[in-house]
Amino acid sequence: MAGGNLPELSVSDLSRALKRTVEETFGYVRVRGEVSQPKRVSSGHLYLRLKDDQAVIEAVCWKGTVMRLAVKPEDGMEVVCTGRLTTYPGRSQYQLIIETMELAGEGALLKMLEERKRRLAAEGLFDAQRKRPLPFLPRVIGVVTSPTGAVIRDILHRLADRFPRHVLLWPVAVQGEQAAAQVARAIQGFNAIAPGGPVPRPDLLIVARGGGSLEDLMPFNEEIVVRAAAASQIPLISAVGHETDTTLIDFASDRRAPTPTAAAEMAVPVRAELMAQVMECGRRLEGTANRLLAERRNRVEGLARGLGDPRALLEGCAQRLDDRGERLALSMTGLIRRHRTEVAKLGAGLRHPAQVLGLAYARLDIASRGLSGGVTRLLADRTTRAQNLAQRLTPQPLVRRAEEGGRAWPTSAAAWTPASAAPWPMAPAAWKARPSCWRRCPTGGCWPVASPWSPPLRATP
C-alpha cells in the first residue's frame, strides 16, 4: 500500500515538529507592516495583527515587553517589529513574539503625530481659552528636565543674569521608554505641592529639553505628557528642542519657547532694565510733580494779585468788631434799665395780699347774709304754698255734692250694701278686697277712689 512505510505521527507530535522547524528557521526576524486591531488584555499582554496588502500575521507582546516599547501601537500605524517567530498549537497558527517596535520611517511617525494632534485638538486641549498668562515676576520656578544635561545649566545661568529666582528641579529622563511617564509625573507632582508647605509651590513651570531627532523628542509627543500639561494649574512654558522643532506639548502649554534659554528669558524680566525703568518713572514722576506745583503756585499768585491786602481787610473788620462790641454793651445796659422800670411800674399797680383777702372776706360775708335771708324766705314761701294746697285737698266739696244729690256717702267699706253697690262697676266684696281702692279721709272715714270710667256717686236712701 502506498505510504505504508511513513511513520505515524500524532497531532501533538506534528505540532511540536512544526514549532521546532519554524523557530529554528526564523529564530529572529524583522517585520514591517501596519498595526491592526491592537488589544491589551487584563493580564497586561498585547495582542495585534501586522498586515500589508497581501497577508496578515498574528503578533503578541508580553507584559514585560509592552512597558519597554518605544511607541504605543495604534490602529493603522506602520511599524517595524523585531522578534521571534513561533507557532501556537492550540489554534494551529503561527505568530510573532514582538520584542521591539519602532515606526516605519519618518513619514509614518509624522502621520501618527498628525492624527494624534487632530484627536487631542478635538477634545479642546489646545484651545486658546485654556491658556493662562504668565506671572510677571514668579517667586519660585519649577524646572522639569534632565539634571545632568546642559539645559538646566543654561536656564540657571540665564535666570542669574536676568533676575535671580528660587528654582526647583524635578529630575527626569528626557528620552527613552520611561521619559514620557516621568515628565507627566513631574508636572503632576509640582501641581500637587500645597501652598504654604515646607516645599514652596512653584509659580511657573518650565518643561525643557535640548535638540534632537524626531524620535528623540517623541516622549514630549506622548498623550500622557500632553494631557498633564493641559491639566496643569500652574502656568507652563514648553521649551523642547530647537526653534524648528515642534512637539505636541507646545500646543498644550501656556507659552512655547523656541529654546530653553528663551524660556528663562520669558520667565523673568531683566532686573537692570526694571531698575532703570523704575528710576526713569521716578524721575518722570518727580518732574511732573514739580511742574504741577509750579503751575499751582503761579495760579495762586495770580489769584492773590486779584485780591485786596488781607491786613487792610482785617483792620477794617477789627474796627467794625470793636464798634459793634461797644454798642452791644451800651444797648444791654439800656435794655436792663428799661426792663427794671417796667417791673417797678407793674409792681406799683399790684394790691397787697392782705387787702385782697380783706375784700374777699367782706364779699363772702355779704354773700352769706344774703343766702341766709333767701333760705328763710324760700322756706316761708314753700310753707305757705303747702298750706294752700292742704286747704284745697279737703273732702268738703265732695260731701256737699253728695248731699246735694240726696245720697249718703259711706264712711267705710262695711257700710256698702249690695243695693248700694249696684251703680258701682264692681261689687263691695271687690272693693273690700282692694284696699288700694280706698282712701283715708282726714276725718277718719274711708271712701272709694272713683275711677275715670265709674259713674257719678249716688247717696244711699
CSV table of C-alpha atoms in Angstrom, one decimal:
chain,number,residue,atom,x,y,z
A,1,MET,CA,0.0,0.0,0.0
A,2,ALA,CA,1.3,3.5,-0.9
A,3,GLY,CA,2.7,5.4,2.1
A,4,GLY,CA,2.8,2.3,4.2
A,5,ASN,CA,6.4,3.0,5.3
A,6,LEU,CA,5.7,6.5,6.5
A,7,PRO,CA,5.8,7.0,10.3
A,8,GLU,CA,2.6,7.7,12.1
A,9,LEU,CA,2.5,11.0,14.0
A,10,SER,CA,0.0,12.3,16.4
A,11,VAL,CA,-1.3,15.8,16.2
A,12,SER,CA,0.8,16.9,19.1
A,13,ASP,CA,4.0,15.4,17.6
A,14,LEU,CA,3.3,17.1,14.3
A,15,SER,CA,2.6,20.5,16.0
A,16,ARG,CA,5.8,20.3,18.1
A,17,ALA,CA,7.8,19.4,15.0
A,18,LEU,CA,6.4,22.3,13.1
A,19,LYS,CA,7.1,24.6,16.1
A,20,ARG,CA,10.8,23.5,16.2
A,21,THR,CA,11.2,23.9,12.5
A,22,VAL,CA,9.7,27.4,12.5
A,23,GLU,CA,11.6,28.6,15.5
A,24,GLU,CA,14.9,27.2,14.1
A,25,THR,CA,14.4,28.6,10.7
A,26,PHE,CA,13.0,32.0,11.7
A,27,GLY,CA,14.6,32.4,15.1
A,28,TYR,CA,15.0,36.2,14.9
A,29,VAL,CA,13.2,38.3,12.3
A,30,ARG,CA,12.4,41.9,11.5
A,31,VAL,CA,8.9,42.5,10.0
A,32,ARG,CA,7.4,45.7,8.6
A,33,GLY,CA,3.6,46.1,8.5
A,34,GLU,CA,0.5,48.0,9.5
A,35,VAL,CA,-0.9,47.6,13.0
A,36,SER,CA,-4.4,46.2,13.0
A,37,GLN,CA,-6.8,45.5,15.9
A,38,PRO,CA,-4.4,46.2,18.8
A,39,LYS,CA,-5.9,44.8,22.1
A,40,ARG,CA,-4.4,44.8,25.6
A,41,VAL,CA,-6.0,42.2,27.9
A,42,SER,CA,-6.4,42.4,31.6
A,43,SER,CA,-3.2,40.4,32.2
A,44,GLY,CA,-1.2,43.2,30.5
A,45,HIS,CA,-0.2,41.3,27.4
A,46,LEU,CA,-0.8,43.0,24.0
A,47,TYR,CA,-2.3,41.2,21.0
A,48,LEU,CA,-2.3,42.6,17.5
A,49,ARG,CA,-2.0,41.9,13.8
A,50,LEU,CA,0.6,43.0,11.3
A,51,LYS,CA,-0.7,43.2,7.7
A,52,ASP,CA,0.1,44.5,4.3
A,53,ASP,CA,-1.9,44.5,1.1
A,54,GLN,CA,-1.5,40.7,0.7
A,55,ALA,CA,-1.1,38.9,4.0
A,56,VAL,CA,-1.7,39.1,7.8
A,57,ILE,CA,0.3,37.7,10.7
A,58,GLU,CA,-0.7,37.4,14.3
A,59,ALA,CA,1.6,39.0,16.9
A,60,VAL,CA,1.8,39.1,20.6
A,61,CYS,CA,3.8,41.3,23.0
A,62,TRP,CA,4.2,40.1,26.6
A,63,LYS,CA,3.5,42.4,29.6
A,64,GLY,CA,7.2,43.0,30.5
A,65,THR,CA,8.0,43.9,26.9
A,66,VAL,CA,5.0,46.2,26.5
A,67,MET,CA,6.4,48.5,29.2
A,68,ARG,CA,9.6,49.0,27.2
A,69,LEU,CA,8.2,49.7,23.8
A,70,ALA,CA,9.3,53.0,22.3
A,71,VAL,CA,5.9,53.6,20.7
A,72,LYS,CA,2.4,52.8,21.7
A,73,PRO,CA,0.9,50.8,18.9
A,74,GLU,CA,-2.3,52.3,17.4
A,75,ASP,CA,-4.6,51.0,14.7
A,76,GLY,CA,-3.3,52.0,11.2
A,77,MET,CA,0.2,52.7,12.4
A,78,GLU,CA,3.0,51.4,10.2
A,79,VAL,CA,5.8,49.9,12.3
A,80,VAL,CA,8.8,47.7,12.1
A,81,CYS,CA,8.8,44.9,14.7
A,82,THR,CA,11.7,42.7,15.7
A,83,GLY,CA,11.1,39.4,17.4
A,84,ARG,CA,10.8,35.6,17.3
A,85,LEU,CA,8.5,33.6,15.0
A,86,THR,CA,6.7,30.7,16.7
A,87,THR,CA,3.5,28.6,16.4
A,88,TYR,CA,0.5,28.3,18.7
A,89,PRO,CA,-0.6,24.6,18.5
A,90,GLY,CA,-3.9,25.3,20.3
A,91,ARG,CA,-5.1,27.2,17.2
A,92,SER,CA,-2.8,25.8,14.5
A,93,GLN,CA,-1.4,29.3,13.8
A,94,TYR,CA,2.0,30.9,13.7
A,95,GLN,CA,2.7,34.3,15.4
A,96,LEU,CA,5.4,36.8,16.0
A,97,ILE,CA,6.6,37.4,19.6
A,98,ILE,CA,7.4,41.1,19.5
A,99,GLU,CA,10.5,42.3,21.4
A,100,THR,CA,11.0,45.8,20.0
A,101,MET,CA,8.8,48.1,17.9
A,102,GLU,CA,9.6,51.3,16.1
A,103,LEU,CA,7.9,53.4,13.5
A,104,ALA,CA,8.5,52.6,9.9
A,105,GLY,CA,10.2,55.8,8.7
A,106,GLU,CA,9.6,59.5,9.5
A,107,GLY,CA,6.6,59.7,7.3
A,108,ALA,CA,4.7,57.2,9.3
A,109,LEU,CA,5.7,58.9,12.5
A,110,LEU,CA,4.5,62.3,11.2
A,111,LYS,CA,1.3,60.7,10.1
A,112,MET,CA,0.7,59.3,13.6
A,113,LEU,CA,1.5,62.6,15.2
A,114,GLU,CA,-0.8,64.5,12.9
A,115,GLU,CA,-3.6,62.1,13.8
A,116,ARG,CA,-2.9,62.4,17.5
A,117,LYS,CA,-2.8,66.1,17.3
A,118,ARG,CA,-6.2,66.2,15.5
A,119,ARG,CA,-7.8,64.0,18.1
A,120,LEU,CA,-6.5,65.9,21.1
A,121,ALA,CA,-7.4,69.2,19.5
A,122,ALA,CA,-11.0,67.9,19.0
A,123,GLU,CA,-11.1,67.4,22.8
A,124,GLY,CA,-10.3,71.1,23.3
A,125,LEU,CA,-6.8,70.6,24.9
A,126,PHE,CA,-5.2,73.1,22.5
A,127,ASP,CA,-7.9,75.9,22.8
A,128,ALA,CA,-6.6,79.4,23.3
A,129,GLN,CA,-9.2,80.0,26.1
A,130,ARG,CA,-7.3,77.5,28.2
A,131,LYS,CA,-4.1,79.5,28.1
A,132,ARG,CA,-3.1,81.3,31.3
A,133,PRO,CA,-1.0,84.4,31.5
A,134,LEU,CA,2.5,84.1,32.9
A,135,PRO,CA,3.3,85.8,36.2
A,136,PHE,CA,5.3,89.0,35.8
A,137,LEU,CA,7.9,88.0,38.4
A,138,PRO,CA,7.5,84.5,39.8
A,139,ARG,CA,8.8,83.8,43.3
A,140,VAL,CA,9.6,80.1,42.6
A,141,ILE,CA,10.2,78.5,39.2
A,142,GLY,CA,9.9,74.7,38.8
A,143,VAL,CA,12.0,73.1,36.0
A,144,VAL,CA,11.3,69.6,34.6
A,145,THR,CA,14.4,68.4,32.7
A,146,SER,CA,17.4,66.2,33.0
A,147,PRO,CA,19.7,67.1,35.9
A,148,THR,CA,22.9,66.2,34.0
A,149,GLY,CA,22.3,68.0,30.7
A,150,ALA,CA,23.3,71.4,29.5
A,151,VAL,CA,19.7,72.6,29.6
A,152,ILE,CA,19.4,73.1,33.4
A,153,ARG,CA,22.8,75.0,33.4
A,154,ASP,CA,21.6,77.3,30.6
A,155,ILE,CA,18.4,78.0,32.4
A,156,LEU,CA,20.1,78.7,35.7
A,157,HIS,CA,22.7,80.9,34.1
A,158,ARG,CA,20.2,82.9,32.2
A,159,LEU,CA,18.0,83.4,35.3
A,160,ALA,CA,21.0,84.6,37.3
A,161,ASP,CA,21.9,87.1,34.6
A,162,ARG,CA,18.4,88.5,34.3
A,163,PHE,CA,16.7,88.2,37.7
A,164,PRO,CA,17.8,85.5,40.2
A,165,ARG,CA,14.9,83.4,41.4
A,166,HIS,CA,14.4,80.3,43.6
A,167,VAL,CA,14.5,77.3,41.2
A,168,LEU,CA,13.1,73.8,42.0
A,169,LEU,CA,14.4,71.0,39.7
A,170,TRP,CA,12.4,67.8,39.2
A,171,PRO,CA,14.9,65.4,37.5
A,172,VAL,CA,13.5,63.3,34.7
A,173,ALA,CA,14.7,61.3,31.7
A,174,VAL,CA,14.1,63.3,28.6
A,175,GLN,CA,14.4,60.4,26.1
A,176,GLY,CA,13.8,56.7,26.2
A,177,GLU,CA,10.9,54.5,27.1
A,178,GLN,CA,10.3,55.9,30.6
A,179,ALA,CA,10.7,59.6,29.7
A,180,ALA,CA,7.1,60.3,29.0
A,181,ALA,CA,5.8,58.8,32.2
A,182,GLN,CA,8.4,60.6,34.3
A,183,VAL,CA,7.7,64.0,32.7
A,184,ALA,CA,3.9,63.6,33.3
A,185,ARG,CA,4.5,62.6,36.9
A,186,ALA,CA,6.8,65.7,37.4
A,187,ILE,CA,4.2,68.1,36.1
A,188,GLN,CA,1.5,66.5,38.3
A,189,GLY,CA,3.9,66.4,41.3
A,190,PHE,CA,4.6,70.2,41.1
A,191,ASN,CA,0.8,70.8,40.9
A,192,ALA,CA,0.3,68.6,44.0
A,193,ILE,CA,2.5,70.8,46.2
A,194,ALA,CA,0.3,72.6,48.7
A,195,PRO,CA,0.8,76.3,49.1
A,196,GLY,CA,2.5,77.4,52.4
A,197,GLY,CA,4.1,73.9,52.9
A,198,PRO,CA,7.7,73.1,53.7
A,199,VAL,CA,8.4,72.9,49.9
A,200,PRO,CA,7.4,76.1,48.2
A,201,ARG,CA,4.8,75.7,45.4
A,202,PRO,CA,6.2,77.0,42.1
A,203,ASP,CA,4.5,80.0,40.4
A,204,LEU,CA,5.8,78.9,37.0
A,205,LEU,CA,6.8,75.6,35.3
A,206,ILE,CA,9.4,75.1,32.6
A,207,VAL,CA,9.5,71.8,30.7
A,208,ALA,CA,12.7,71.8,28.8
A,209,ARG,CA,14.9,69.6,26.6
A,210,GLY,CA,17.7,70.1,24.1
A,211,GLY,CA,17.5,69.5,20.4
A,212,GLY,CA,17.3,66.1,18.8
A,213,SER,CA,15.7,64.0,16.2
A,214,LEU,CA,12.0,63.4,15.9
A,215,GLU,CA,12.4,60.0,17.6
A,216,ASP,CA,14.4,61.6,20.5
A,217,LEU,CA,11.6,64.1,21.1
A,218,MET,CA,8.8,61.5,21.0
A,219,PRO,CA,8.3,61.5,24.8
A,220,PHE,CA,7.0,65.0,24.5
A,221,ASN,CA,4.5,63.9,21.9
A,222,GLU,CA,3.0,61.2,24.1
A,223,GLU,CA,-0.6,61.7,25.0
A,224,ILE,CA,0.1,61.3,28.8
A,225,VAL,CA,2.5,64.3,28.7
A,226,VAL,CA,0.1,66.4,26.6
A,227,ARG,CA,-2.8,65.8,29.0
A,228,ALA,CA,-0.6,66.5,32.0
A,229,ALA,CA,0.5,69.9,30.6
A,230,ALA,CA,-3.1,70.8,29.6
A,231,ALA,CA,-4.4,69.9,33.1
A,232,SER,CA,-1.6,71.9,35.0
A,233,GLN,CA,-3.0,74.6,37.3
A,234,ILE,CA,0.4,76.3,37.2
A,235,PRO,CA,1.3,78.3,34.1
A,236,LEU,CA,3.7,76.2,32.0
A,237,ILE,CA,6.3,77.1,29.4
A,238,SER,CA,7.4,74.3,27.0
A,239,ALA,CA,11.0,74.6,25.7
A,240,VAL,CA,11.6,71.3,23.8
A,241,GLY,CA,14.3,71.1,21.1
A,242,HIS,CA,15.4,74.0,18.9
A,243,GLU,CA,13.4,76.7,17.2
A,244,THR,CA,12.4,74.5,14.3
A,245,ASP,CA,11.3,71.6,16.5
A,246,THR,CA,7.7,71.3,17.3
A,247,THR,CA,6.1,68.8,19.7
A,248,LEU,CA,2.5,68.3,20.9
A,249,ILE,CA,3.3,69.7,24.4
A,250,ASP,CA,3.9,73.0,22.7
A,251,PHE,CA,0.2,73.2,21.8
A,252,ALA,CA,-1.0,72.3,25.3
A,253,SER,CA,1.4,74.6,27.2
A,254,ASP,CA,0.5,78.2,28.1
A,255,ARG,CA,3.6,79.6,26.2
A,256,ARG,CA,6.1,78.0,23.8
A,257,ALA,CA,9.7,78.9,23.9
A,258,PRO,CA,12.0,78.1,20.9
A,259,THR,CA,14.9,77.1,23.3
A,260,PRO,CA,15.4,76.5,27.0
A,261,THR,CA,17.3,79.8,27.2
A,262,ALA,CA,14.4,81.7,25.6
A,263,ALA,CA,12.1,80.0,28.3
A,264,ALA,CA,14.3,81.5,31.0
A,265,GLU,CA,14.0,84.9,29.4
A,266,MET,CA,10.2,84.6,29.2
A,267,ALA,CA,10.1,83.6,32.8
A,268,VAL,CA,11.6,86.7,34.4
A,269,PRO,CA,12.3,90.3,33.3
A,270,VAL,CA,15.8,91.8,33.3
A,271,ARG,CA,16.5,93.2,36.8
A,272,ALA,CA,18.7,96.0,35.5
A,273,GLU,CA,16.0,97.1,33.0
A,274,LEU,CA,13.4,97.1,35.7
A,275,MET,CA,15.6,99.2,37.9
A,276,ALA,CA,16.3,101.6,35.1
A,277,GLN,CA,12.6,101.7,34.3
A,278,VAL,CA,11.7,102.4,37.9
A,279,MET,CA,14.3,105.2,38.1
A,280,GLU,CA,13.0,106.7,34.9
A,281,CYS,CA,9.5,106.5,36.2
A,282,GLY,CA,10.7,108.1,39.4
A,283,ARG,CA,12.3,111.0,37.5
A,284,ARG,CA,9.2,111.5,35.4
A,285,LEU,CA,7.1,111.5,38.5
A,286,GLU,CA,9.3,114.0,40.2
A,287,GLY,CA,9.3,116.3,37.1
A,288,THR,CA,5.6,116.0,36.8
A,289,ALA,CA,5.1,116.9,40.5
A,290,ASN,CA,7.4,119.9,40.2
A,291,ARG,CA,5.6,121.1,37.1
A,292,LEU,CA,2.3,120.7,38.8
A,293,LEU,CA,3.4,122.5,41.9
A,294,ALA,CA,4.8,125.4,39.8
A,295,GLU,CA,1.5,125.7,37.9
A,296,ARG,CA,-0.4,125.7,41.1
A,297,ARG,CA,1.9,128.3,42.6
A,298,ASN,CA,1.5,130.6,39.6
A,299,ARG,CA,-2.2,130.2,39.7
A,300,VAL,CA,-2.4,131.0,43.4
A,301,GLU,CA,-0.1,134.0,42.9
A,302,GLY,CA,-2.4,135.2,40.1
A,303,LEU,CA,-5.4,134.9,42.3
A,304,ALA,CA,-3.7,136.6,45.1
A,305,ARG,CA,-3.0,139.6,42.9
A,306,GLY,CA,-6.7,140.0,42.3
A,307,LEU,CA,-7.4,140.1,46.0
A,308,GLY,CA,-7.0,143.1,48.3
A,309,ASP,CA,-4.5,143.5,51.1
A,310,PRO,CA,-5.5,140.9,53.8
A,311,ARG,CA,-4.1,143.1,56.5
A,312,ALA,CA,-6.2,146.1,55.5
A,313,LEU,CA,-9.3,143.9,55.2
A,314,LEU,CA,-8.6,142.6,58.7
A,315,GLU,CA,-8.1,146.0,60.2
A,316,GLY,CA,-11.4,147.3,58.9
A,317,CYS,CA,-13.1,144.2,60.2
A,318,ALA,CA,-11.4,144.6,63.6
A,319,GLN,CA,-12.6,148.2,63.8
A,320,ARG,CA,-16.1,147.3,63.0
A,321,LEU,CA,-16.0,144.5,65.6
A,322,ASP,CA,-14.9,146.9,68.3
A,323,ASP,CA,-17.7,149.3,67.4
A,324,ARG,CA,-20.3,146.6,67.4
A,325,GLY,CA,-18.9,145.4,70.8
A,326,GLU,CA,-19.2,148.8,72.4
A,327,ARG,CA,-22.7,149.4,71.0
A,328,LEU,CA,-23.7,146.0,72.3
A,329,ALA,CA,-22.5,146.7,75.8
A,330,LEU,CA,-24.5,150.1,75.9
A,331,SER,CA,-27.6,148.5,74.4
A,332,MET,CA,-27.5,145.8,77.0
A,333,THR,CA,-27.3,148.3,79.9
A,334,GLY,CA,-30.2,150.4,78.5
A,335,LEU,CA,-32.3,147.3,77.9
A,336,ILE,CA,-31.8,146.2,81.5
A,337,ARG,CA,-32.7,149.7,82.8
A,338,ARG,CA,-35.9,149.7,80.8
A,339,HIS,CA,-37.0,146.3,82.0
A,340,ARG,CA,-36.3,147.3,85.6
A,341,THR,CA,-38.5,150.4,85.2
A,342,GLU,CA,-41.3,148.3,83.7
A,343,VAL,CA,-41.1,145.8,86.5
A,344,ALA,CA,-41.3,148.6,89.1
A,345,LYS,CA,-44.3,150.1,87.4
A,346,LEU,CA,-46.1,146.8,87.3
A,347,GLY,CA,-45.3,146.2,90.9
A,348,ALA,CA,-46.8,149.5,92.0
A,349,GLY,CA,-50.1,148.6,90.4
A,350,LEU,CA,-50.4,145.4,92.3
A,351,ARG,CA,-52.5,145.2,95.6
A,352,HIS,CA,-51.2,143.8,98.9
A,353,PRO,CA,-52.3,140.2,99.6
A,354,ALA,CA,-53.8,141.3,103.0
A,355,GLN,CA,-56.0,143.8,101.2
A,356,VAL,CA,-57.1,141.3,98.6
A,357,LEU,CA,-58.0,138.8,101.4
A,358,GLY,CA,-60.0,141.5,103.3
A,359,LEU,CA,-62.1,142.3,100.3
A,360,ALA,CA,-62.7,138.6,99.7
A,361,TYR,CA,-63.8,138.1,103.3
A,362,ALA,CA,-66.2,141.1,103.0
A,363,ARG,CA,-67.8,139.8,99.8
A,364,LEU,CA,-68.1,136.4,101.4
A,365,ASP,CA,-69.9,137.8,104.5
A,366,ILE,CA,-72.3,139.7,102.3
A,367,ALA,CA,-73.0,136.6,100.2
A,368,SER,CA,-73.5,134.6,103.4
A,369,ARG,CA,-76.1,137.0,104.8
A,370,GLY,CA,-77.9,137.2,101.5
A,371,LEU,CA,-78.0,133.4,101.4
A,372,SER,CA,-79.4,133.1,104.9
A,373,GLY,CA,-82.2,135.5,104.2
A,374,GLY,CA,-83.0,133.9,100.9
A,375,VAL,CA,-83.3,130.4,102.5
A,376,THR,CA,-85.7,131.8,105.2
A,377,ARG,CA,-87.9,133.5,102.6
A,378,LEU,CA,-87.8,130.3,100.4
A,379,LEU,CA,-89.0,128.2,103.4
A,380,ALA,CA,-91.8,130.6,104.3
A,381,ASP,CA,-92.9,130.7,100.7
A,382,ARG,CA,-92.9,126.9,100.4
A,383,THR,CA,-94.8,126.6,103.7
A,384,THR,CA,-97.5,129.0,102.5
A,385,ARG,CA,-97.9,127.1,99.3
A,386,ALA,CA,-98.2,123.8,101.1
A,387,GLN,CA,-100.9,125.2,103.4
A,388,ASN,CA,-102.8,126.5,100.4
A,389,LEU,CA,-102.7,123.1,98.8
A,390,ALA,CA,-103.8,121.4,102.0
A,391,GLN,CA,-106.8,123.6,102.3
A,392,ARG,CA,-107.8,122.8,98.7
A,393,LEU,CA,-107.5,119.0,99.3
A,394,THR,CA,-110.3,118.7,102.0
A,395,PRO,CA,-113.3,116.4,101.2
A,396,GLN,CA,-115.9,119.0,101.9
A,397,PRO,CA,-116.7,119.7,98.2
A,398,LEU,CA,-117.4,116.1,97.6
A,399,VAL,CA,-119.6,115.8,100.6
A,400,ARG,CA,-121.6,118.8,99.6
A,401,ARG,CA,-122.0,117.3,96.1
A,402,ALA,CA,-123.2,114.1,97.6
A,403,GLU,CA,-125.6,115.8,100.0
A,404,GLU,CA,-127.0,117.8,97.1
A,405,GLY,CA,-127.6,114.6,95.2
A,406,GLY,CA,-129.6,113.1,98.2
A,407,ARG,CA,-127.4,110.2,98.8
A,408,ALA,CA,-125.4,109.5,101.9
A,409,TRP,CA,-121.6,108.9,101.4
A,410,PRO,CA,-120.4,105.7,103.0
A,411,THR,CA,-117.8,106.3,105.6
A,412,SER,CA,-116.3,102.8,105.5
A,413,ALA,CA,-116.2,99.6,103.4
A,414,ALA,CA,-118.6,97.9,105.8
A,415,ALA,CA,-121.4,100.4,105.0
A,416,TRP,CA,-121.6,99.2,101.5
A,417,THR,CA,-124.6,97.1,100.6
A,418,PRO,CA,-125.5,95.1,97.5
A,419,ALA,CA,-128.2,97.5,96.7
A,420,SER,CA,-126.0,100.5,97.2
A,421,ALA,CA,-123.2,98.8,95.2
A,422,ALA,CA,-125.4,98.3,92.1
A,423,PRO,CA,-124.4,101.6,90.5
A,424,TRP,CA,-120.7,100.9,91.0
A,425,PRO,CA,-118.8,99.0,88.5
A,426,MET,CA,-117.7,96.3,90.9
A,427,ALA,CA,-119.2,94.6,94.0
A,428,PRO,CA,-118.5,95.7,97.5
A,429,ALA,CA,-116.5,92.5,98.0
A,430,ALA,CA,-114.2,93.5,95.3
A,431,TRP,CA,-113.9,96.9,96.9
A,432,LYS,CA,-113.2,95.3,100.2
A,433,ALA,CA,-110.6,93.1,98.7
A,434,ARG,CA,-108.8,96.0,97.1
A,435,PRO,CA,-107.5,98.3,99.9
A,436,SER,CA,-105.9,100.4,97.2
A,437,CYS,CA,-109.3,101.5,96.1
A,438,TRP,CA,-110.0,103.2,99.4
A,439,ARG,CA,-108.6,106.5,100.5
A,440,ARG,CA,-108.3,107.6,104.1
A,441,CYS,CA,-110.1,110.9,104.7
A,442,PRO,CA,-108.9,113.5,107.3
A,443,THR,CA,-112.0,112.9,109.5
A,444,GLY,CA,-111.2,109.2,109.9
A,445,GLY,CA,-113.6,107.7,107.4
A,446,CYS,CA,-112.7,106.0,104.1
A,447,TRP,CA,-114.3,106.3,100.7
A,448,PRO,CA,-113.6,104.5,97.4
A,449,VAL,CA,-111.5,106.2,94.9
A,450,ALA,CA,-113.5,107.0,91.8
A,451,SER,CA,-112.1,105.7,88.5
A,452,PRO,CA,-112.3,107.6,85.3
A,453,TRP,CA,-114.8,105.1,83.9
A,454,SER,CA,-117.0,104.9,87.0
A,455,PRO,CA,-120.4,106.7,87.0
A,456,PRO,CA,-121.1,109.6,89.4
A,457,LEU,CA,-121.6,108.6,93.1
A,458,ARG,CA,-125.2,108.5,94.4
A,459,ALA,CA,-126.2,108.7,98.0
A,460,THR,CA,-127.9,105.6,99.6
A,461,PRO,CA,-131.6,106.2,100.5
